[in-house]
Every structure is written in C-alpha cells, then in structure tokens.
mmCIF file of C-alpha atoms and ligand atoms in Angstrom:
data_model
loop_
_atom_site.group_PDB
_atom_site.id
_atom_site.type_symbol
_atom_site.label_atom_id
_atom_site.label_comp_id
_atom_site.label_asym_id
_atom_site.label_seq_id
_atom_site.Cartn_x
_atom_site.Cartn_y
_atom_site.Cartn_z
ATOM 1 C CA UNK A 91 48.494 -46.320 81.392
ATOM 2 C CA UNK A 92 47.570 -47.301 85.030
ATOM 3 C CA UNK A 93 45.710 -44.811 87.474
ATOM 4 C CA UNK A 94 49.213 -44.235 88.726
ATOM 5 C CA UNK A 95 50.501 -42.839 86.143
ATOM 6 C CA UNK A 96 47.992 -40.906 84.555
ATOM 7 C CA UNK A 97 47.459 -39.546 88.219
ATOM 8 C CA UNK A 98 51.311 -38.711 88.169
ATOM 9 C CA UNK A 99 51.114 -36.865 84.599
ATOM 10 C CA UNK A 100 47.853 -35.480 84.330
ATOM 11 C CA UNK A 101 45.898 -35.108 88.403
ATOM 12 C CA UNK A 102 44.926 -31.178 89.184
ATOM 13 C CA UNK A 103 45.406 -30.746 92.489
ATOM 14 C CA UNK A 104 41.359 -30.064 93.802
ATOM 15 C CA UNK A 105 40.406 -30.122 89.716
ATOM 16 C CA UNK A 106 41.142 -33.586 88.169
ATOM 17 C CA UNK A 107 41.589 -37.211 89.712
ATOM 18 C CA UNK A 108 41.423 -40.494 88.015
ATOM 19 C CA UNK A 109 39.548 -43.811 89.755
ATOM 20 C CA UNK A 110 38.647 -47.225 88.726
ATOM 21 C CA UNK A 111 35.212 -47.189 88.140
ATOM 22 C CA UNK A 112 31.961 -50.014 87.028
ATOM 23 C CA UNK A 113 33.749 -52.914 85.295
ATOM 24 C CA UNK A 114 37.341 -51.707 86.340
ATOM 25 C CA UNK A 115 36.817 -48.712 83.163
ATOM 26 C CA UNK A 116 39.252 -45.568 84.085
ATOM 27 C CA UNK A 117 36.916 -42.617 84.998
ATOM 28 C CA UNK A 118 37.967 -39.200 85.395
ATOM 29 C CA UNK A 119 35.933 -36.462 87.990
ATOM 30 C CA UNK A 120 36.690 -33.148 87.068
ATOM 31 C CA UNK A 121 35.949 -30.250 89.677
ATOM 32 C CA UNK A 122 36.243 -26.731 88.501
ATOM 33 C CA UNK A 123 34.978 -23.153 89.163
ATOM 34 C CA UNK A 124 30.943 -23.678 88.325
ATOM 35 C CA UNK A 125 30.521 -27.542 87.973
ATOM 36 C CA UNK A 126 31.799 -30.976 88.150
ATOM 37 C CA UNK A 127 31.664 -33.768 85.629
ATOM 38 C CA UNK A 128 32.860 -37.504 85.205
ATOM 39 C CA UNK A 129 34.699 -38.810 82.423
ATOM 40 C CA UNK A 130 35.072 -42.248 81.450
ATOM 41 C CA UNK A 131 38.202 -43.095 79.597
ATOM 42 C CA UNK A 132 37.103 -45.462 77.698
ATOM 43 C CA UNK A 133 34.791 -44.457 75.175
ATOM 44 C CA UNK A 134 35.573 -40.929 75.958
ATOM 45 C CA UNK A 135 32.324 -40.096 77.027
ATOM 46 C CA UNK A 136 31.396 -37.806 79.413
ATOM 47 C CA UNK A 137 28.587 -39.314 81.729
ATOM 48 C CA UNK A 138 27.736 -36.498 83.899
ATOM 49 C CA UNK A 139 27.948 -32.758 84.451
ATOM 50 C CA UNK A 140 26.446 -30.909 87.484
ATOM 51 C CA UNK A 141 26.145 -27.186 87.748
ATOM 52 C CA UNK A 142 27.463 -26.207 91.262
ATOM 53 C CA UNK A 143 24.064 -26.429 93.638
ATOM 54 C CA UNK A 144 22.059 -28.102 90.609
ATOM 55 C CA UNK A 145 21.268 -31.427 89.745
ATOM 56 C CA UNK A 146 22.455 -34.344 86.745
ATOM 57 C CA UNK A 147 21.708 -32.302 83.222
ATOM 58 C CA UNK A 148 22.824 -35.603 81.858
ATOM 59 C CA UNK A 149 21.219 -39.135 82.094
ATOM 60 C CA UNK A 150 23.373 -41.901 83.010
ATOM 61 C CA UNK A 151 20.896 -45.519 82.802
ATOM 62 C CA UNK A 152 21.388 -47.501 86.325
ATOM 63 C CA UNK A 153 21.301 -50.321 83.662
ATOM 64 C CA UNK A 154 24.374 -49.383 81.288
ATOM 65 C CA UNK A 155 26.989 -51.906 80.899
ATOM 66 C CA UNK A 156 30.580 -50.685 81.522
ATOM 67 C CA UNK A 157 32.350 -53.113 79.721
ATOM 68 C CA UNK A 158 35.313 -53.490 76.697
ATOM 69 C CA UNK A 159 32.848 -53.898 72.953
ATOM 70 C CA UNK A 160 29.644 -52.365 74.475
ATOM 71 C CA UNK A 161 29.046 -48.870 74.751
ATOM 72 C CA UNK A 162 27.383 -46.937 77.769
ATOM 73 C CA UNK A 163 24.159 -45.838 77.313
ATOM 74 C CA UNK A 164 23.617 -42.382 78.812
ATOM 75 C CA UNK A 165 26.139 -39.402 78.817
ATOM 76 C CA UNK A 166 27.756 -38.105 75.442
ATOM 77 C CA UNK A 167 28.667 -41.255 73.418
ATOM 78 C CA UNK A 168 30.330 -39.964 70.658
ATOM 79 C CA UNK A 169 29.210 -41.882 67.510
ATOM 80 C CA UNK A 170 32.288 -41.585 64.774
ATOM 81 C CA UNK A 171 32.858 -41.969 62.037
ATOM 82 C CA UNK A 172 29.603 -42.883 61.320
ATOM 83 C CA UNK A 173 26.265 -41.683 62.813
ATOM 84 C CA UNK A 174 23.544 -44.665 62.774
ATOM 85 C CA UNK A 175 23.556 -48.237 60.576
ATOM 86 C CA UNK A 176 26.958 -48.626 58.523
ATOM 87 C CA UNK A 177 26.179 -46.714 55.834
ATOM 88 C CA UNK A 178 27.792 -48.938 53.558
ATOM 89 C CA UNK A 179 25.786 -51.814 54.732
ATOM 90 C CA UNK A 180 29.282 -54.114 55.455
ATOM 91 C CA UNK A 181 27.794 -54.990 59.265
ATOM 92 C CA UNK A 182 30.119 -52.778 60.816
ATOM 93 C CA UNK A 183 28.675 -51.860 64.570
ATOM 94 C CA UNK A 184 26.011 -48.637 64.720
ATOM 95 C CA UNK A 185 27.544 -45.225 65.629
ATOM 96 C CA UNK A 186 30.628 -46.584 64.213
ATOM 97 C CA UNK A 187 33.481 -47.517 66.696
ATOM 98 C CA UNK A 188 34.383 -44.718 68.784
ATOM 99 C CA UNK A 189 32.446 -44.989 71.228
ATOM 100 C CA UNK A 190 33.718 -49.029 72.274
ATOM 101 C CA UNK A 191 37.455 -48.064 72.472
ATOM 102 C CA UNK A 192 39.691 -46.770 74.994
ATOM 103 C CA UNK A 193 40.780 -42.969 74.775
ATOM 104 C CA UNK A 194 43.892 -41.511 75.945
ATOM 105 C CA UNK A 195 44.264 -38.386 77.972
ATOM 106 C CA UNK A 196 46.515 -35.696 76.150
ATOM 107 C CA UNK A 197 46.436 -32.722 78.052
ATOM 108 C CA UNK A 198 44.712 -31.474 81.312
ATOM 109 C CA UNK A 199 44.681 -27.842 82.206
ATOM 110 C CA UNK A 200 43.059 -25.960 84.809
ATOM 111 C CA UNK A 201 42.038 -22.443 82.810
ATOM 112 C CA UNK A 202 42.487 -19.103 83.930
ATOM 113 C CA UNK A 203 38.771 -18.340 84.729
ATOM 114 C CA UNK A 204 39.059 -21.926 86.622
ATOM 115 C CA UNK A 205 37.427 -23.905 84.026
ATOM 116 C CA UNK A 206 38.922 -27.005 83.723
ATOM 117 C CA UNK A 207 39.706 -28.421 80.271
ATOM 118 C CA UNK A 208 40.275 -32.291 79.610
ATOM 119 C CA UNK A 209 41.833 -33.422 75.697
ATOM 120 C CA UNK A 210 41.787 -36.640 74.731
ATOM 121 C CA UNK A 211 42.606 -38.872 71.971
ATOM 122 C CA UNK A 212 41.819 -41.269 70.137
ATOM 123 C CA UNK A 213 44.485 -43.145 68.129
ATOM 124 C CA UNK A 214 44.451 -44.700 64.957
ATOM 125 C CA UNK A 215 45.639 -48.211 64.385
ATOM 126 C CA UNK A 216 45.531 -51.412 62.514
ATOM 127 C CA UNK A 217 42.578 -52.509 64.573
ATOM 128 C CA UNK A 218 40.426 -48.692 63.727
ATOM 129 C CA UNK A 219 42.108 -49.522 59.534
ATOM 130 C CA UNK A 220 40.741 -52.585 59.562
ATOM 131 C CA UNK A 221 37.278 -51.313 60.416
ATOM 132 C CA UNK A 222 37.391 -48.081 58.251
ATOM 133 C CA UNK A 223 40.478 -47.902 56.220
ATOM 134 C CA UNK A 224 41.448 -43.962 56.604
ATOM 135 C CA UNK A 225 44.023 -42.351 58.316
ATOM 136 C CA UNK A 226 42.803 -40.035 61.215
ATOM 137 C CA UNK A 227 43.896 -37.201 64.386
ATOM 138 C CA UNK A 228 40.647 -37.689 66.659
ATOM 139 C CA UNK A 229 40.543 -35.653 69.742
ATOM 140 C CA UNK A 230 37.691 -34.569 72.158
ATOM 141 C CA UNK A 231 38.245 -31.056 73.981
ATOM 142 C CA UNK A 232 36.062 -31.147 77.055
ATOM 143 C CA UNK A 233 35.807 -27.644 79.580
ATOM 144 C CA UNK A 234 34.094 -28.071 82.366
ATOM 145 C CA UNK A 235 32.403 -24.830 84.211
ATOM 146 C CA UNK A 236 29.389 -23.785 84.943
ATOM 147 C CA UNK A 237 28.424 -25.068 81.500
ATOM 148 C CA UNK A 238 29.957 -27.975 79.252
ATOM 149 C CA UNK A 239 31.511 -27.570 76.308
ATOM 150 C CA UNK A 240 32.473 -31.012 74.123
ATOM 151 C CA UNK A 241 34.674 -30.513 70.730
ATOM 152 C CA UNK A 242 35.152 -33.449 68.778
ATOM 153 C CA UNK A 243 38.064 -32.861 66.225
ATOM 154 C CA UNK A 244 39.153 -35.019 63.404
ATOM 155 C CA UNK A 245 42.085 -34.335 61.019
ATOM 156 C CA UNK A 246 42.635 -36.242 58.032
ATOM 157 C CA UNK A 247 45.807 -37.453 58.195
ATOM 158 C CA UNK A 248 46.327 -39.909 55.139
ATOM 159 C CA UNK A 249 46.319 -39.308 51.779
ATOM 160 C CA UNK A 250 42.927 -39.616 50.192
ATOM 161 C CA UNK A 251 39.461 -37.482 51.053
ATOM 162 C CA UNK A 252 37.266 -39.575 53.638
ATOM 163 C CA UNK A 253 33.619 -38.900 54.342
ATOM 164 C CA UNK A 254 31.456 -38.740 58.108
ATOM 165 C CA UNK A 255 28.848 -38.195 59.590
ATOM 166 C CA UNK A 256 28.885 -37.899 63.939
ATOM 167 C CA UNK A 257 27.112 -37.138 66.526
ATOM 168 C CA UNK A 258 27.843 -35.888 70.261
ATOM 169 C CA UNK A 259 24.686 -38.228 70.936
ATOM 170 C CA UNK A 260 23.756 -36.617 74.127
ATOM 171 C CA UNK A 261 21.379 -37.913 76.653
ATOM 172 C CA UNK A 262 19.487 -35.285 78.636
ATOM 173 C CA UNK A 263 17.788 -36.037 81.790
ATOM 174 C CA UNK A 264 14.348 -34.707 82.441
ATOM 175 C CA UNK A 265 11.701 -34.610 85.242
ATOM 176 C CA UNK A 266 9.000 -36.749 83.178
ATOM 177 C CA UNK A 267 9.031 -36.901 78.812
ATOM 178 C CA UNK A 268 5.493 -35.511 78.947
ATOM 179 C CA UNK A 269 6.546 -32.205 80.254
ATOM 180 C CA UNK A 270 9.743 -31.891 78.328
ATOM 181 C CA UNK A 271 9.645 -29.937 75.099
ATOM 182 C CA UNK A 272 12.212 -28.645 72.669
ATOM 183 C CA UNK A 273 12.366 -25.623 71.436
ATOM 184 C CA UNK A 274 14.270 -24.122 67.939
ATOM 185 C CA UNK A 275 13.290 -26.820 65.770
ATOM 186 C CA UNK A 276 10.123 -24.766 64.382
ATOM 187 C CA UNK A 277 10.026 -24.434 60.672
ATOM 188 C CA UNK A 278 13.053 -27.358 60.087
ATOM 189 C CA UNK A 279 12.691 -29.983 58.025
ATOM 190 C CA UNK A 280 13.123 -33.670 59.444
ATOM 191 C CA UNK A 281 13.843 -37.412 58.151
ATOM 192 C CA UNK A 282 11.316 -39.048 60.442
ATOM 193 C CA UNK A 283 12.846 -42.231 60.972
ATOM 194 C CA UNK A 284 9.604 -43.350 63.043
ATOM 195 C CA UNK A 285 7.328 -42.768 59.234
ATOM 196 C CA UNK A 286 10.172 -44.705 56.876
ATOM 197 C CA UNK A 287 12.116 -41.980 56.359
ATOM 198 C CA UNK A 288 9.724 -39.465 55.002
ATOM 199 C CA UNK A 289 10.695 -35.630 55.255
ATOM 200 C CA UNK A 290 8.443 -33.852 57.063
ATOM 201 C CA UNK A 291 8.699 -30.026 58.756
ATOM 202 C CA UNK A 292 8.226 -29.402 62.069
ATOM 203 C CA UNK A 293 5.530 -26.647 63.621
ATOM 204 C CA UNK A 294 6.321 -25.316 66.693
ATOM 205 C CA UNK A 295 7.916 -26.821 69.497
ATOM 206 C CA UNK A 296 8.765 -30.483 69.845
ATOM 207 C CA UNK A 297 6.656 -32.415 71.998
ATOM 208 C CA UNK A 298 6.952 -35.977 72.520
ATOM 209 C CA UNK A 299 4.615 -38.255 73.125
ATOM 210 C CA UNK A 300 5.785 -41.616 71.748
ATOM 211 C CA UNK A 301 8.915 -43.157 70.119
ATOM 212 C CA UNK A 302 10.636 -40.397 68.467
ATOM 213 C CA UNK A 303 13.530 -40.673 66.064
ATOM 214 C CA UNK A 304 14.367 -37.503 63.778
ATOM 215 C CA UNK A 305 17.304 -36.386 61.809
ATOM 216 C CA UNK A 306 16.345 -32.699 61.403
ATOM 217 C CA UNK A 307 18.497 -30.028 59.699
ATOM 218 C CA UNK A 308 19.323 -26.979 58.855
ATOM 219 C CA UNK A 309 19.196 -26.463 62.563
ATOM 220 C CA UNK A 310 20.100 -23.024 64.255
ATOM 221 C CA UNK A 311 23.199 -22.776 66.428
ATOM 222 C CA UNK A 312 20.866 -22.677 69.590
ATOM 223 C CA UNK A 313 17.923 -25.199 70.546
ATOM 224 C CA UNK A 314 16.361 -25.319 74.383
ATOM 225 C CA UNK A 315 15.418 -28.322 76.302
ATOM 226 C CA UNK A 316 12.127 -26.882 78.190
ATOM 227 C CA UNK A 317 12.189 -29.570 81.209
ATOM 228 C CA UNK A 318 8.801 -28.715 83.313
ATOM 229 C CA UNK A 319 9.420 -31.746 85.478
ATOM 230 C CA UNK A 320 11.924 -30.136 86.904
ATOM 231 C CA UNK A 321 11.646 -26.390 86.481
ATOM 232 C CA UNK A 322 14.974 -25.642 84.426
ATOM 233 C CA UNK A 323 15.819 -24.889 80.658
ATOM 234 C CA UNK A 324 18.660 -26.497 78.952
ATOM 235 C CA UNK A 325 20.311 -24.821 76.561
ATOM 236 C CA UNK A 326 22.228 -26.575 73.319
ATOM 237 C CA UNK A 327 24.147 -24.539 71.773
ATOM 238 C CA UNK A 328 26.491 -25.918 68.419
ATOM 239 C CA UNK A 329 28.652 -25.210 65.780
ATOM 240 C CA UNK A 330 30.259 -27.362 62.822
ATOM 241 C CA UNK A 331 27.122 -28.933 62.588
ATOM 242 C CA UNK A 332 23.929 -28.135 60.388
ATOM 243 C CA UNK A 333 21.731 -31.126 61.975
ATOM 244 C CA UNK A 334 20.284 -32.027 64.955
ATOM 245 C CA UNK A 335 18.561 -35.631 66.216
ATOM 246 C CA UNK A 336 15.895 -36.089 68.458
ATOM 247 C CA UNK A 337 15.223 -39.555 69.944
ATOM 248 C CA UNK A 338 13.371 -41.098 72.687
ATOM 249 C CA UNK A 339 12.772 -45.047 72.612
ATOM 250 C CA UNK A 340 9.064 -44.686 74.081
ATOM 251 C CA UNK A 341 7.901 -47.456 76.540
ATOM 252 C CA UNK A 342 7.885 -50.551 73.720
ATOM 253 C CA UNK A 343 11.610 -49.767 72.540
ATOM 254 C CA UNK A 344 13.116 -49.312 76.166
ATOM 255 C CA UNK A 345 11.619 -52.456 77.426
ATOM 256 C CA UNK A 346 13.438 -54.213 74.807
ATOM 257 C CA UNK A 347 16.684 -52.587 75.705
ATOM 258 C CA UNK A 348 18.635 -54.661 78.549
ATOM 259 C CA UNK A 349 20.587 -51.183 79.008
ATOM 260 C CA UNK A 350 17.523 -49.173 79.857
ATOM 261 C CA UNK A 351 15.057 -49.642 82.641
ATOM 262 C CA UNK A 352 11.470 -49.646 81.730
ATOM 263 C CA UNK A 353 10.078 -46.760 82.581
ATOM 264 C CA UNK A 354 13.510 -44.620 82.271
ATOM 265 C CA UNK A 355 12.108 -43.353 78.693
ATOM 266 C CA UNK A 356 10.299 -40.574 80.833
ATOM 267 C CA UNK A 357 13.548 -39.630 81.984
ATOM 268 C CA UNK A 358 15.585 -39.321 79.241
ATOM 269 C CA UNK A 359 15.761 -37.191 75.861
ATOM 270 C CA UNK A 360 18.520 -37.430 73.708
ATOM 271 C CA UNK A 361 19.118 -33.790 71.645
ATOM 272 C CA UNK A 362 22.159 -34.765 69.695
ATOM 273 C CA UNK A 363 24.643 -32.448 67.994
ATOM 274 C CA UNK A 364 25.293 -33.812 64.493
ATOM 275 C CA UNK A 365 26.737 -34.412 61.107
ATOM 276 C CA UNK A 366 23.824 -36.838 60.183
ATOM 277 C CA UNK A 367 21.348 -37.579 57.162
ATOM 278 C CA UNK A 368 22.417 -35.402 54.225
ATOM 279 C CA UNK A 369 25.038 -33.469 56.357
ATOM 280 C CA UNK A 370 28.195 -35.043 55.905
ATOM 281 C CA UNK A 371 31.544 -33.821 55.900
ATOM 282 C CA UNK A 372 34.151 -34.463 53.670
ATOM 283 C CA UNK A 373 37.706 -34.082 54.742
ATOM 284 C CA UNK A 374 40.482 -34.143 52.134
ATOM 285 C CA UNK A 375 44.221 -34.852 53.130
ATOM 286 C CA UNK A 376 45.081 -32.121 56.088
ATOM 287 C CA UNK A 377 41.521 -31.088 56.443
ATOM 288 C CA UNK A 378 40.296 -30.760 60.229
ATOM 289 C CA UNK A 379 36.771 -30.149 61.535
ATOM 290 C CA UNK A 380 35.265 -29.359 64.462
ATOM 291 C CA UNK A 381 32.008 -30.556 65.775
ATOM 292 C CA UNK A 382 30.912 -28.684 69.018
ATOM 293 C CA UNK A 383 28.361 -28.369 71.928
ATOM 294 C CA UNK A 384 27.735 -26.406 74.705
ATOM 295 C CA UNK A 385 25.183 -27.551 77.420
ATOM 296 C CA UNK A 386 24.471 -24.922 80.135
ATOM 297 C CA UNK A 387 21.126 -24.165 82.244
ATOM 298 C CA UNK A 388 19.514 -20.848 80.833
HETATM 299 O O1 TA6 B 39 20.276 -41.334 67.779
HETATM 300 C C1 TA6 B 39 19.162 -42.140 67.727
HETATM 301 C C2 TA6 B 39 19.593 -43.576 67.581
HETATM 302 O O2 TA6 B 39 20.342 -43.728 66.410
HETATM 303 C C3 TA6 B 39 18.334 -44.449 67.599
HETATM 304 O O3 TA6 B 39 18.003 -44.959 66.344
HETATM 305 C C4 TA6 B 39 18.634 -45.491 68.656
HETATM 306 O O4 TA6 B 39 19.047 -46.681 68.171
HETATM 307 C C5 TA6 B 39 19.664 -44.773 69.516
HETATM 308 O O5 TA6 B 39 20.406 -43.962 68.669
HETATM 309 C C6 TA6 B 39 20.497 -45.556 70.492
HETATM 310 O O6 TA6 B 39 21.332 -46.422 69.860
HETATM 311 P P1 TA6 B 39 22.207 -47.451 70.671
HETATM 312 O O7 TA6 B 39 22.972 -48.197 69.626
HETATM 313 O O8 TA6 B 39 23.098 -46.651 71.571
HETATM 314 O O9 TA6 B 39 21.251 -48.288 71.456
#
C-alpha cells in the first residue's frame, strides 16, 4: 500500500501519520495523550518512544541499516518464530524472519483515555512456508501513552501443533553501561551464553561490566532498568512470558558490528521479553498466545 493510501485508511488526525523514511521503509509517528513513538512498517518494529517532556527510552544505532533482508538494530525487533540460531540447525537467519519482512497496518484507533493503539500484521505466505512450514495469525498490538505497551499475538491457524520461542528484543538506551543496573533478576537462574551455556543463578542486581548474554527464567512479571547516567528508572513489565534476556555486545563485539558504532555499547542494554531457552510454547491447531511488554519510566 502506498503512503497515500494507508494515510487515506488509517491517518489520526493530530495522532497517526505515515512518511517515507531511511532507505524509502514506511514509518509511522504516533502522537497521543503522554508520548510519541515511531513505527517502522517494515519489520514492525517500534524504534522509539518518548514520554511527553522526557527523552529516547529506546536506542535506535545512527549505524542501523534500513533496508529489505537486514534488520534494524535498535528499537523492538521482534524475533519470531524463533529466538536466537535456528534451532534446528537448517541455516535459517537468527531471530527467525519476522523481523526482515514488511508488516501491514490492520487497525488504528485513537483510545478513549487518548492512547493511541496501532495493530499490525503479519501475513503468512508461500515465501514465510517455505522458511517454516506452519500456518500462522501474527499480529503486534502497540498503545502508545505515557508508557508503551507491545503484544505480539500468534494463532495457529493450520492443522498440526507448532513450537516457538520469541522475543520483543528490546533495546534500552542508557546514560553510560557502567551506571546501568537491572533489577528483579535476584535469585533466577540463567543460561550464560558468555560461559558455554552453563546455568548459573544470579545474586543481586545485574551489573554489567563486559559482554553479557543471558537467557534467564523464571522471571517475575516486573524487572527495572536502574539508568544512573541519566537519573530515571525503567520499568519492564511482562506477561506470557517466563524468561527474560540480557545482552550487551561489550566494546570487542560492537566493533565488529558494522550496525553499531564503537563505543555505542555504553549506550545501549537490551532487556528482552521472551519465550527463550527452555520456555517454549507450543500452540496446537486454534491455539493463540500472547507475549507482552510494557515499558514506562517509574
Ligand atoms: O538477544 C541477544 C542476541 O541473541 C545476541 O546473541 C546477539 O547476537 C544479539 O541478540 C543481536 O543479534 P543481531 O542478530 O540482531 O545482531
């Protein structure tokens, strides 16, 4: 659909407009009662969010590319229907292939309490079946207000069970890495990618201070993103999912990244909202679930 059209079926007057953005991709700004936000249609990601008289509580790299096959790095890619490596080892792309496809708007709606809410979808074809061979209702229901709340919803819609695991892999910005710490985690065990895969439990809050990358689970519905650097608290606040990943590239891993600038690792934490490691989700015929975050300063 051109910007035209979608402007014609789905623009909120003062709430929702549609522009061509980097690399010609559709974006979408959203303006509602507590916060604004930008959307990119393809991908379906949502790159920022700003509280009304706050800053970015997302990172968006200056590096990303914006272009059809690569995904963005920074925002909420939303890694389905795998999380990670192809867990069947056939070479299919990481984080599976939502997040390199175009989305389509379904609804827009400006809410009562002057949220805004944005639905989009994500269609199943012969190009998805030839990938991962399922039958599947994806949609992403995305309020904007003075927080954020993401829903990713997938319905089986063929005739066998299929299995996932996903992640709302979200990219937090920060004031400086050192002076960041997460809080919630305490007690949890976690797959410490960074050690092999051991388990390991964590004691206290997280604090990192070199490449980090850690399924955790059994997480509570509530973790907070202590960011020193620049005096606020992030709160993450999920349901539908029992894990939680923690990753930050470190210097070494970000230099090697074309996407990422060198030193943007002190910038950045992702605290991802998941169905990843040993919690997967099996959907038979019908089945839906929902996978949801809520970002908000607290
Ligand atoms: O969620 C952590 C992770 O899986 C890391 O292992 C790291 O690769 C990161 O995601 C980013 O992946 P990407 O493919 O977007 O560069």
């Amino acid at each position: 659909m051109t910007i035209a059209d979608l402007t014609r079926r789905f623009a909120i007057d003062g709430g929702l407009s549609f522009r061509s953005g980097p690399g010609d991709l559709t974006m979408i700004d959203v303006t509602a009662d507590g916060g604004r936000a930008t959307i990119s249609l393809y991908a379906g990601q949502v790159l920022s969010f700003v509280p009304d008289g706050k800053t970015d509580l997302l990172f968006l790299s200056e590096q990303a590319y914006y272009a059809t096959g690569k995904a963005i790095k920074g925002g909420i890619p939303v890694c389905w229907p795998w999380f990670g490596p192809d867990p069947d080892g056939l070479g299919r792309p990481g984080h599976g292939f939502a997040r390199t496809r175009p989305w389509d708007v379904m609804e827009t709606r400006k809410l009562a309490d002057g949220r805004v809410m944005v639905i989009l979808g994500l269609a199943c074809d012969a190009e998805t079946r030839a990938i991962w061979p399922h039958s599947f209702v994806l949609a992403q229901e995305i309020v904007v207000g003075d927080g954020l709340e993401v829903a990713l919803i997938t319905r089986n819609s063929g005739q066998t069970n299929f299995t996932l695991s996903q992640a709302l892999h979200t990219y937090f910005r920060v004031g400086d890495i050192e002076r960041t710490r997460i809080r919630g985690l305490d007690g949890c065990a976690y797959i410490d990618k960074m050690a092999g895969g051991t388990v390991k439990t964590q004691s206290g809050p997280v604090d990192i201070s070199s490449e980090a990358d850690r399924i955790y689970t059994g997480t509570p519905a509530v973790l907070s993103i202590e960011d020193d650097g620049q005096d606020r608290r992030i709160l993450v606040e999920s349901k539908g999912s029992g894990s939680a990943v923690v990753w930050n590239p470190w210097q070494d891993t970000a230099k090697a990244m074309a996407d990422l600038a060198c030193d943007d690792y002190r910038r950045m934490i992702c605290v991802e909202t998941t169905n990843a490691g040993p919690d997967l989700i099996t959907l038979p015929p019908g089945a839906v679930h929902r996978l949801e975050c809520r970002i908000r300063l607290g």
